Amino acid sequence: SQQGEEDPQALSIQEGENATMNCSYKTSINNLQWYRQNSGRGLVHLILIRSNEREKHSGRLRVTLDTSKKSSSLLITASRAADTASYFCATDGDDKIIFGKGTRLHILP
Amino acid sequence: DGGITQSPKYLFRKEGQNVTLSCEQNLNHDAMYWYRQDPGQGLRLIYYSQIVNDFQKGDIAEGYSVSREKKESFPLTVTSAQKNPTAFYLCASSILLGYAEAFFGQGTRLTVV
């Protein structure tokens, strides 16, 4: 069972532009996390937002959470070539960390 | 250096063989997880463990087995009963089950030959 569903599945933008990806989930959560995965590598944790938080920042990352709509968004500002990766949201469903299918982000030079 | 280590990075298995993937962490984390990732797909949970000598099935446990005899180690065995084992396998750990960030290993790519 996959709790989170990212949208869009793939996104290509020019370097320097902002990238926004969304995550919707089905059941109530305690927290929601975003991870990045470079091709063929393990996942790297980006940010965790708790259910009582609405927005969180970390460097060029901004995450929002709307528990009434069961959705979250990840904004990457001033994108760089190194941001090319897959991005996953993860929720704590039934005490497990459950991942969505991810958004593949490609930054064009 | 604290971290989580998976080995080997690449593994080839003949049909009908069991193979064991290693996962070791020195982060003193209680919770450990195994995920399977197929090309272009998300992560699907195979097994997870909250404490030593305890583990639970995830969404796709059939054809896999695990053990948790030590806090640091959570090996995954892919048995011959797993019909389509070719995939990328990721191990992760976290302080608490489900409530904290997970740290991932670099993965093991298993191919059936």
PDB file of N, CA and C in Angstrom, chain A residues 40, chain B residues 6-22 34-39 46 62-65 76-90 106-113:
ATOM      1  N   GLY A  40      20.505   5.526  -9.084  1.00  0.00           N
ATOM      2  CA  GLY A  40      21.274   4.376  -8.639  1.00  0.00           C
ATOM      3  C   GLY A  40      21.848   4.475  -7.245  1.00  0.00           C
TER       4      GLY A  40
ATOM      5  N   GLN B   6      25.476  -1.181   3.110  1.00  0.00           N
ATOM      6  CA  GLN B   6      24.920  -2.349   2.450  1.00  0.00           C
ATOM      7  C   GLN B   6      26.000  -3.016   1.622  1.00  0.00           C
ATOM      8  N   SER B   7      25.964  -4.330   1.613  1.00  0.00           N
ATOM      9  CA  SER B   7      26.900  -5.056   0.749  1.00  0.00           C
ATOM     10  C   SER B   7      26.258  -6.350   0.284  1.00  0.00           C
ATOM     11  N   PRO B   8      26.647  -6.824  -0.906  1.00  0.00           N
ATOM     12  CA  PRO B   8      27.502  -6.130  -1.866  1.00  0.00           C
ATOM     13  C   PRO B   8      26.719  -5.064  -2.620  1.00  0.00           C
ATOM     14  N   LYS B   9      27.396  -4.315  -3.452  1.00  0.00           N
ATOM     15  CA  LYS B   9      26.729  -3.290  -4.243  1.00  0.00           C
ATOM     16  C   LYS B   9      25.998  -3.931  -5.419  1.00  0.00           C
ATOM     17  N   TYR B  10      26.609  -4.953  -5.997  1.00  0.00           N
ATOM     18  CA  TYR B  10      25.999  -5.703  -7.090  1.00  0.00           C
ATOM     19  C   TYR B  10      26.021  -7.181  -6.732  1.00  0.00           C
ATOM     20  N   LEU B  11      24.955  -7.873  -7.066  1.00  0.00           N
ATOM     21  CA  LEU B  11      24.843  -9.294  -6.737  1.00  0.00           C
ATOM     22  C   LEU B  11      24.120  -9.995  -7.875  1.00  0.00           C
ATOM     23  N   PHE B  12      24.678 -11.139  -8.260  1.00  0.00           N
ATOM     24  CA  PHE B  12      24.073 -11.923  -9.312  1.00  0.00           C
ATOM     25  C   PHE B  12      23.662 -13.266  -8.739  1.00  0.00           C
ATOM     26  N   ARG B  13      22.471 -13.673  -9.082  1.00  0.00           N
ATOM     27  CA  ARG B  13      21.937 -14.916  -8.516  1.00  0.00           C
ATOM     28  C   ARG B  13      21.436 -15.807  -9.636  1.00  0.00           C
ATOM     29  N   LYS B  14      21.732 -17.071  -9.503  1.00  0.00           N
ATOM     30  CA  LYS B  14      21.157 -18.035 -10.440  1.00  0.00           C
ATOM     31  C   LYS B  14      19.759 -18.381  -9.977  1.00  0.00           C
ATOM     32  N   GLU B  15      18.926 -18.722 -10.899  1.00  0.00           N
ATOM     33  CA  GLU B  15      17.569 -19.106 -10.544  1.00  0.00           C
ATOM     34  C   GLU B  15      17.609 -20.297  -9.602  1.00  0.00           C
ATOM     35  N   GLY B  16      16.770 -20.255  -8.567  1.00  0.00           N
ATOM     36  CA  GLY B  16      16.706 -21.356  -7.616  1.00  0.00           C
ATOM     37  C   GLY B  16      17.630 -21.194  -6.422  1.00  0.00           C
ATOM     38  N   GLN B  17      18.460 -20.161  -6.436  1.00  0.00           N
ATOM     39  CA  GLN B  17      19.379 -19.944  -5.318  1.00  0.00           C
ATOM     40  C   GLN B  17      18.814 -18.943  -4.321  1.00  0.00           C
ATOM     41  N   ASN B  18      19.194 -19.124  -3.072  1.00  0.00           N
ATOM     42  CA  ASN B  18      18.934 -18.101  -2.062  1.00  0.00           C
ATOM     43  C   ASN B  18      20.148 -17.197  -1.987  1.00  0.00           C
ATOM     44  N   VAL B  19      19.927 -15.926  -1.778  1.00  0.00           N
ATOM     45  CA  VAL B  19      21.045 -14.999  -1.567  1.00  0.00           C
ATOM     46  C   VAL B  19      20.711 -14.102  -0.384  1.00  0.00           C
ATOM     47  N   THR B  20      21.760 -13.666   0.316  1.00  0.00           N
ATOM     48  CA  THR B  20      21.569 -12.810   1.489  1.00  0.00           C
ATOM     49  C   THR B  20      22.247 -11.475   1.262  1.00  0.00           C
ATOM     50  N   LEU B  21      21.482 -10.407   1.493  1.00  0.00           N
ATOM     51  CA  LEU B  21      21.981  -9.052   1.380  1.00  0.00           C
ATOM     52  C   LEU B  21      22.277  -8.538   2.780  1.00  0.00           C
ATOM     53  N   SER B  22      23.428  -7.921   2.920  1.00  0.00           N
ATOM     54  CA  SER B  22      23.860  -7.458   4.231  1.00  0.00           C
ATOM     55  C   SER B  22      23.479  -5.997   4.444  1.00  0.00           C
ATOM     56  N   TRP B  34      13.719  -2.746   5.133  1.00  0.00           N
ATOM     57  CA  TRP B  34      14.154  -3.160   3.806  1.00  0.00           C
ATOM     58  C   TRP B  34      13.085  -2.754   2.797  1.00  0.00           C
ATOM     59  N   TYR B  35      13.558  -2.105   1.718  1.00  0.00           N
ATOM     60  CA  TYR B  35      12.667  -1.701   0.639  1.00  0.00           C
ATOM     61  C   TYR B  35      13.162  -2.299  -0.673  1.00  0.00           C
ATOM     62  N   ARG B  36      12.219  -2.469  -1.573  1.00  0.00           N
ATOM     63  CA  ARG B  36      12.549  -2.899  -2.923  1.00  0.00           C
ATOM     64  C   ARG B  36      12.150  -1.775  -3.873  1.00  0.00           C
ATOM     65  N   GLN B  37      13.015  -1.492  -4.851  1.00  0.00           N
ATOM     66  CA  GLN B  37      12.706  -0.468  -5.837  1.00  0.00           C
ATOM     67  C   GLN B  37      12.906  -1.052  -7.232  1.00  0.00           C
ATOM     68  N   ASP B  38      11.871  -0.990  -8.044  1.00  0.00           N
ATOM     69  CA  ASP B  38      11.942  -1.410  -9.434  1.00  0.00           C
ATOM     70  C   ASP B  38      12.129  -0.170 -10.305  1.00  0.00           C
ATOM     71  N   PRO B  39      12.658  -0.340 -11.521  1.00  0.00           N
ATOM     72  CA  PRO B  39      12.992   0.823 -12.361  1.00  0.00           C
ATOM     73  C   PRO B  39      11.849   1.811 -12.496  1.00  0.00           C
ATOM     74  N   ILE B  46       9.455  -4.247   2.349  1.00  0.00           N
ATOM     75  CA  ILE B  46       9.522  -5.704   2.414  1.00  0.00           C
ATOM     76  C   ILE B  46       9.355  -6.174   3.854  1.00  0.00           C
ATOM     77  N   GLU B  62       6.478 -11.740   0.694  1.00  0.00           N
ATOM     78  CA  GLU B  62       6.516 -13.104   0.156  1.00  0.00           C
ATOM     79  C   GLU B  62       7.802 -13.350  -0.634  1.00  0.00           C
ATOM     80  N   GLY B  63       8.492 -14.459  -0.292  1.00  0.00           N
ATOM     81  CA  GLY B  63       9.728 -14.793  -0.973  1.00  0.00           C
ATOM     82  C   GLY B  63      10.963 -14.190  -0.335  1.00  0.00           C
ATOM     83  N   TYR B  64      10.794 -13.480   0.768  1.00  0.00           N
ATOM     84  CA  TYR B  64      11.897 -12.861   1.484  1.00  0.00           C
ATOM     85  C   TYR B  64      11.883 -13.313   2.942  1.00  0.00           C
ATOM     86  N   SER B  65      13.046 -13.277   3.582  1.00  0.00           N
ATOM     87  CA  SER B  65      13.116 -13.512   5.018  1.00  0.00           C
ATOM     88  C   SER B  65      14.192 -12.610   5.608  1.00  0.00           C
ATOM     89  N   LEU B  76      18.845  -9.439   4.818  1.00  0.00           N
ATOM     90  CA  LEU B  76      17.678  -9.846   4.023  1.00  0.00           C
ATOM     91  C   LEU B  76      18.059 -11.024   3.138  1.00  0.00           C
ATOM     92  N   THR B  77      17.297 -12.091   3.218  1.00  0.00           N
ATOM     93  CA  THR B  77      17.509 -13.239   2.338  1.00  0.00           C
ATOM     94  C   THR B  77      16.420 -13.258   1.277  1.00  0.00           C
ATOM     95  N   VAL B  78      16.864 -13.297   0.036  1.00  0.00           N
ATOM     96  CA  VAL B  78      15.942 -13.426  -1.087  1.00  0.00           C
ATOM     97  C   VAL B  78      15.911 -14.912  -1.435  1.00  0.00           C
ATOM     98  N   THR B  79      14.800 -15.536  -1.220  1.00  0.00           N
ATOM     99  CA  THR B  79      14.723 -16.980  -1.397  1.00  0.00           C
ATOM    100  C   THR B  79      14.316 -17.325  -2.824  1.00  0.00           C
ATOM    101  N   SER B  80      14.421 -18.603  -3.129  1.00  0.00           N
ATOM    102  CA  SER B  80      14.044 -19.077  -4.460  1.00  0.00           C
ATOM    103  C   SER B  80      12.537 -18.945  -4.693  1.00  0.00           C
ATOM    104  N   ALA B  81      11.793 -18.719  -3.617  1.00  0.00           N
ATOM    105  CA  ALA B  81      10.340 -18.552  -3.753  1.00  0.00           C
ATOM    106  C   ALA B  81       9.966 -17.184  -4.316  1.00  0.00           C
ATOM    107  N   GLN B  82      10.920 -16.259  -4.318  1.00  0.00           N
ATOM    108  CA  GLN B  82      10.668 -14.924  -4.880  1.00  0.00           C
ATOM    109  C   GLN B  82      10.793 -15.040  -6.397  1.00  0.00           C
ATOM    110  N   LYS B  83       9.695 -14.885  -7.076  1.00  0.00           N
ATOM    111  CA  LYS B  83       9.652 -15.180  -8.514  1.00  0.00           C
ATOM    112  C   LYS B  83      10.311 -14.138  -9.383  1.00  0.00           C
ATOM    113  N   ASN B  84      10.367 -12.930  -8.926  1.00  0.00           N
ATOM    114  CA  ASN B  84      10.939 -11.855  -9.739  1.00  0.00           C
ATOM    115  C   ASN B  84      11.869 -11.010  -8.882  1.00  0.00           C
ATOM    116  N   PRO B  85      13.013 -11.552  -8.499  1.00  0.00           N
ATOM    117  CA  PRO B  85      13.853 -10.869  -7.518  1.00  0.00           C
ATOM    118  C   PRO B  85      14.738  -9.764  -8.080  1.00  0.00           C
ATOM    119  N   THR B  86      14.860  -9.658  -9.394  1.00  0.00           N
ATOM    120  CA  THR B  86      15.730  -8.627  -9.965  1.00  0.00           C
ATOM    121  C   THR B  86      15.191  -7.250  -9.606  1.00  0.00           C
ATOM    122  N   ALA B  87      15.974  -6.493  -8.850  1.00  0.00           N
ATOM    123  CA  ALA B  87      15.534  -5.182  -8.367  1.00  0.00           C
ATOM    124  C   ALA B  87      16.684  -4.522  -7.630  1.00  0.00           C
ATOM    125  N   PHE B  88      16.433  -3.304  -7.200  1.00  0.00           N
ATOM    126  CA  PHE B  88      17.360  -2.530  -6.374  1.00  0.00           C
ATOM    127  C   PHE B  88      16.825  -2.586  -4.949  1.00  0.00           C
ATOM    128  N   TYR B  89      17.662  -3.046  -4.014  1.00  0.00           N
ATOM    129  CA  TYR B  89      17.226  -3.227  -2.641  1.00  0.00           C
ATOM    130  C   TYR B  89      17.883  -2.182  -1.742  1.00  0.00           C
ATOM    131  N   LEU B  90      17.067  -1.529  -0.950  1.00  0.00           N
ATOM    132  CA  LEU B  90      17.536  -0.459  -0.072  1.00  0.00           C
ATOM    133  C   LEU B  90      17.233  -0.786   1.376  1.00  0.00           C
ATOM    134  N   GLN B 106      23.495   2.582   0.426  1.00  0.00           N
ATOM    135  CA  GLN B 106      23.655   2.900  -0.991  1.00  0.00           C
ATOM    136  C   GLN B 106      22.998   1.879  -1.904  1.00  0.00           C
ATOM    137  N   GLY B 107      22.432   0.841  -1.320  1.00  0.00           N
ATOM    138  CA  GLY B 107      21.657  -0.093  -2.120  1.00  0.00           C
ATOM    139  C   GLY B 107      22.443  -1.273  -2.646  1.00  0.00           C
ATOM    140  N   THR B 108      21.738  -2.356  -2.910  1.00  0.00           N
ATOM    141  CA  THR B 108      22.288  -3.543  -3.573  1.00  0.00           C
ATOM    142  C   THR B 108      21.435  -3.824  -4.797  1.00  0.00           C
ATOM    143  N   ARG B 109      22.105  -3.916  -5.932  1.00  0.00           N
ATOM    144  CA  ARG B 109      21.381  -4.241  -7.169  1.00  0.00           C
ATOM    145  C   ARG B 109      21.499  -5.739  -7.407  1.00  0.00           C
ATOM    146  N   LEU B 110      20.373  -6.421  -7.325  1.00  0.00           N
ATOM    147  CA  LEU B 110      20.341  -7.868  -7.494  1.00  0.00           C
ATOM    148  C   LEU B 110      19.822  -8.205  -8.882  1.00  0.00           C
ATOM    149  N   THR B 111      20.560  -9.070  -9.561  1.00  0.00           N
ATOM    150  CA  THR B 111      20.161  -9.515 -10.897  1.00  0.00           C
ATOM    151  C   THR B 111      20.134 -11.032 -10.943  1.00  0.00           C
ATOM    152  N   VAL B 112      19.078 -11.573 -11.470  1.00  0.00           N
ATOM    153  CA  VAL B 112      18.986 -13.022 -11.658  1.00  0.00           C
ATOM    154  C   VAL B 112      19.508 -13.368 -13.045  1.00  0.00           C
ATOM    155  N   VAL B 113      20.459 -14.334 -13.081  1.00  0.00           N
ATOM    156  CA  VAL B 113      21.059 -14.701 -14.366  1.00  0.00           C
ATOM    157  C   VAL B 113      20.692 -16.153 -14.717  1.00  0.00           C
TER     158      VAL B 113
END
